[in-house]
């Protein structure tokens, strides 16, 4: 079979992240010459007649749950890889308008999975109610959430991190429902990771 190779150059501009107020992030001194575009060189396609597909098993579904916050249910991402719970600015304005966003005065620098700085405006206090399908009974957890720039519309608006999941797990293990096993695979995976952490 003959190999067909194409080389081409792609330029695109990164969209700026909308941030209002103080973000608490720091410019990396090791990257003084940051550009506002990314260059990709010598991208090679072998046999373009074959459609590009991700290999089966490369990407899995994420673990989401219908969690009650401020009296309403939201589809939230349960992220055992995140140390903090995060809510977007718009969500904060809509559901926590009665409480001000509290400043951290640059005390915290948050990094994303790839090491990039995650901007934030401050934090709010909230109570999160987890569904009985997860741990056998509804559990209320008082927690703090970082207020971050708005996310894309297709993403879960709230990311529940370990600062909320660990207190939840502690409540669960101290309750009469400590032996409850969820049926949903995603809940089982989160519970297993919480068991490993403790």
Short mmCIF file of C-alpha atoms in Angstrom, two decimals:
data_model
loop_
_atom_site.label_atom_id
_atom_site.label_comp_id
_atom_site.label_asym_id
_atom_site.label_seq_id
_atom_site.Cartn_x
_atom_site.Cartn_y
_atom_site.Cartn_z
CA UNK A 1 0.00 0.00 0.00
CA UNK A 2 1.44 3.35 -1.00
CA UNK A 3 2.00 5.87 1.76
CA UNK A 4 0.67 9.37 1.17
CA UNK A 5 2.27 12.12 3.23
CA UNK A 6 1.11 15.72 3.58
CA UNK A 7 2.90 18.49 5.44
CA UNK A 8 1.20 21.72 6.38
CA UNK A 9 1.48 24.53 8.88
CA UNK A 10 -1.37 25.58 11.17
CA UNK A 11 -1.70 28.89 13.02
CA UNK A 12 -4.43 29.78 15.44
CA UNK A 13 -4.90 32.32 18.18
CA UNK A 14 -5.72 31.31 21.70
CA UNK A 15 -8.89 32.89 23.04
CA UNK A 16 -8.36 35.00 26.14
CA UNK A 17 -10.04 33.75 29.31
CA UNK A 18 -12.62 36.27 30.60
CA UNK A 19 -11.55 37.21 34.11
CA UNK A 20 -12.86 40.07 36.20
CA UNK A 21 -10.99 41.34 39.23
CA UNK A 22 -7.97 39.83 40.82
CA UNK A 23 -7.14 36.30 39.76
CA UNK A 24 -4.52 35.22 42.25
CA UNK A 25 -2.35 33.65 39.57
CA UNK A 26 1.28 34.46 38.91
CA UNK A 27 3.05 34.88 35.56
CA UNK A 28 5.61 32.13 35.19
CA UNK A 29 9.04 33.83 35.18
CA UNK A 30 10.44 30.98 33.09
CA UNK A 31 8.12 31.88 30.19
CA UNK A 32 8.83 35.60 29.60
CA UNK A 33 8.31 35.42 25.83
CA UNK A 34 4.79 34.06 25.76
CA UNK A 35 3.08 34.42 22.39
CA UNK A 36 -0.61 34.75 21.68
CA UNK A 37 -0.57 32.02 19.02
CA UNK A 38 0.66 28.47 18.73
CA UNK A 39 2.60 27.10 15.77
CA UNK A 40 2.41 23.48 14.67
CA UNK A 41 5.01 22.26 12.19
CA UNK A 42 5.28 19.20 9.96
CA UNK A 43 2.07 17.44 10.74
CA UNK A 44 2.07 14.21 8.77
CA UNK A 45 -1.03 12.26 7.81
CA UNK A 46 -0.63 8.71 6.63
CA UNK A 47 -3.39 7.55 4.29
CA UNK A 48 -5.94 10.38 4.67
CA UNK A 49 -8.66 8.10 3.21
CA UNK A 50 -8.88 6.41 6.61
CA UNK A 51 -11.04 8.49 8.97
CA UNK A 52 -9.31 9.68 12.12
CA UNK A 53 -10.76 7.87 15.14
CA UNK A 54 -9.69 7.60 18.71
CA UNK A 55 -8.68 4.09 19.72
CA UNK A 56 -11.32 2.26 21.73
CA UNK A 57 -10.66 2.64 25.45
CA UNK A 58 -8.52 5.78 25.16
CA UNK A 59 -11.17 8.14 26.54
CA UNK A 60 -13.76 7.13 29.13
CA UNK A 61 -16.85 8.91 30.29
CA UNK A 62 -16.42 11.20 33.27
CA UNK A 63 -18.09 10.65 36.62
CA UNK A 64 -20.97 13.05 37.12
CA UNK A 65 -23.73 13.11 39.70
CA UNK A 66 -26.93 15.06 40.25
CA UNK A 67 -25.95 17.04 43.32
CA UNK A 68 -28.10 19.55 45.16
CA UNK A 69 -26.52 22.98 45.68
CA UNK A 70 -28.46 26.00 46.94
CA UNK A 71 -31.71 24.02 46.74
CA UNK A 72 -31.34 23.01 43.07
CA UNK A 73 -29.96 19.89 41.41
CA UNK A 74 -26.99 20.20 39.05
CA UNK A 75 -25.01 17.71 37.02
CA UNK A 76 -21.60 17.98 38.71
CA UNK A 77 -18.26 16.41 37.88
CA UNK A 78 -16.84 14.28 40.73
CA UNK A 79 -13.09 14.71 40.32
CA UNK A 80 -10.85 12.76 42.70
CA UNK A 81 -7.84 14.26 40.91
CA UNK A 82 -8.74 17.80 41.94
CA UNK A 83 -7.88 19.12 45.38
CA UNK A 84 -10.45 21.92 45.19
CA UNK A 85 -14.13 22.32 44.35
CA UNK A 86 -14.70 24.90 41.60
CA UNK A 87 -17.70 26.88 40.39
CA UNK A 88 -17.80 29.36 37.50
CA UNK A 89 -18.44 33.08 38.04
CA UNK A 90 -21.86 32.95 36.36
CA UNK A 91 -22.94 30.07 38.63
CA UNK A 92 -21.75 32.01 41.67
CA UNK A 93 -23.62 35.14 40.56
CA UNK A 94 -26.83 33.18 39.93
CA UNK A 95 -26.87 31.00 43.04
CA UNK A 96 -24.75 32.82 45.63
CA UNK A 97 -25.56 36.46 44.85
CA UNK A 98 -26.41 37.00 48.53
CA UNK A 99 -22.86 36.27 49.66
CA UNK A 100 -19.73 38.05 48.49
CA UNK A 101 -16.85 36.19 46.90
CA UNK A 102 -14.17 36.11 49.60
CA UNK A 103 -10.64 37.01 48.56
CA UNK A 104 -7.62 34.81 49.15
CA UNK A 105 -5.20 37.73 48.64
CA UNK A 106 -2.92 35.69 46.35
CA UNK A 107 -2.34 33.05 49.05
CA UNK A 108 -3.15 30.18 46.70
CA UNK A 109 -1.76 29.34 43.28
CA UNK A 110 -3.86 26.74 41.46
CA UNK A 111 -2.42 24.60 38.68
CA UNK A 112 -4.35 22.61 36.11
CA UNK A 113 -3.48 19.05 35.07
CA UNK A 114 -0.94 20.28 32.51
CA UNK A 115 0.72 22.66 34.96
CA UNK A 116 -0.98 25.80 33.63
CA UNK A 117 -2.14 28.45 36.09
CA UNK A 118 -5.87 28.37 36.85
CA UNK A 119 -7.21 31.87 37.50
CA UNK A 120 -9.74 32.42 40.25
CA UNK A 121 -11.55 35.32 41.87
CA UNK A 122 -11.88 33.98 45.42
CA UNK A 123 -14.15 31.49 47.14
CA UNK A 124 -17.68 30.99 48.46
CA UNK A 125 -19.10 28.77 51.19
CA UNK A 126 -21.81 26.29 50.20
CA UNK A 127 -23.61 23.15 51.28
CA UNK A 128 -23.57 20.25 48.83
CA UNK A 129 -26.11 17.40 49.09
CA UNK A 130 -25.01 14.09 47.59
CA UNK A 131 -27.72 11.67 46.36
CA UNK A 132 -28.63 8.44 48.16
CA UNK A 133 -27.70 6.44 45.04
CA UNK A 134 -24.06 7.26 45.78
CA UNK A 135 -23.67 6.30 49.46
CA UNK A 136 -27.04 4.92 50.59
CA UNK A 137 -28.51 8.10 52.04
CA UNK A 138 -28.39 11.82 51.20
CA UNK A 139 -25.33 13.42 52.81
CA UNK A 140 -24.94 17.20 53.31
CA UNK A 141 -21.37 18.52 53.20
CA UNK A 142 -20.40 22.11 54.05
CA UNK A 143 -17.54 23.10 51.78
CA UNK A 144 -15.64 25.94 50.14
CA UNK A 145 -15.56 26.41 46.37
CA UNK A 146 -13.16 28.47 44.27
CA UNK A 147 -14.90 30.87 41.91
CA UNK A 148 -13.22 30.52 38.50
CA UNK A 149 -13.81 32.02 35.03
CA UNK A 150 -16.87 30.72 33.19
CA UNK A 151 -16.59 27.35 31.44
CA UNK A 152 -17.86 26.13 28.08
CA UNK A 153 -21.61 25.53 27.97
CA UNK A 154 -21.24 21.77 27.35
CA UNK A 155 -19.21 21.19 30.52
CA UNK A 156 -20.55 20.49 34.01
CA UNK A 157 -20.77 23.86 35.75
CA UNK A 158 -19.48 22.52 39.07
CA UNK A 159 -16.40 20.41 39.73
CA UNK A 160 -16.51 18.63 43.09
CA UNK A 161 -12.95 18.10 44.32
CA UNK A 162 -11.32 16.26 47.21
CA UNK A 163 -11.89 19.13 49.67
CA UNK A 164 -15.56 18.10 49.45
CA UNK A 165 -15.26 14.38 48.69
CA UNK A 166 -13.02 13.55 51.68
CA UNK A 167 -15.42 15.03 54.30
CA UNK A 168 -18.24 13.20 52.49
CA UNK A 169 -16.33 9.91 52.75
CA UNK A 170 -15.62 10.52 56.45
CA UNK A 171 -19.36 11.07 57.08
CA UNK A 172 -20.14 7.93 55.11
CA UNK A 173 -17.69 5.68 56.99
CA UNK A 174 -18.98 6.93 60.34
CA UNK A 175 -22.61 6.25 59.45
CA UNK A 176 -24.84 3.19 59.51
CA UNK A 177 -24.53 3.14 55.68
CA UNK A 178 -20.76 2.47 55.72
CA UNK A 179 -21.24 -0.91 53.98
CA UNK A 180 -23.49 0.47 51.22
CA UNK A 181 -22.25 -0.28 47.69
CA UNK A 182 -23.53 1.88 44.82
CA UNK A 183 -24.73 0.18 41.64
CA UNK A 184 -23.60 2.84 39.14
CA UNK A 185 -20.10 2.16 37.81
CA UNK A 186 -19.01 5.80 38.13
CA UNK A 187 -20.05 5.94 41.79
CA UNK A 188 -18.22 2.66 42.44
CA UNK A 189 -15.05 4.10 40.89
CA UNK A 190 -15.15 7.25 43.03
CA UNK A 191 -15.89 5.27 46.20
CA UNK A 192 -13.01 2.87 45.45
CA UNK A 193 -10.58 5.78 45.03
CA UNK A 194 -11.76 7.35 48.28
CA UNK A 195 -11.23 4.00 50.05
CA UNK A 196 -7.68 3.81 48.67
CA UNK A 197 -6.92 7.35 49.88
CA UNK A 198 -7.93 6.43 53.43
#
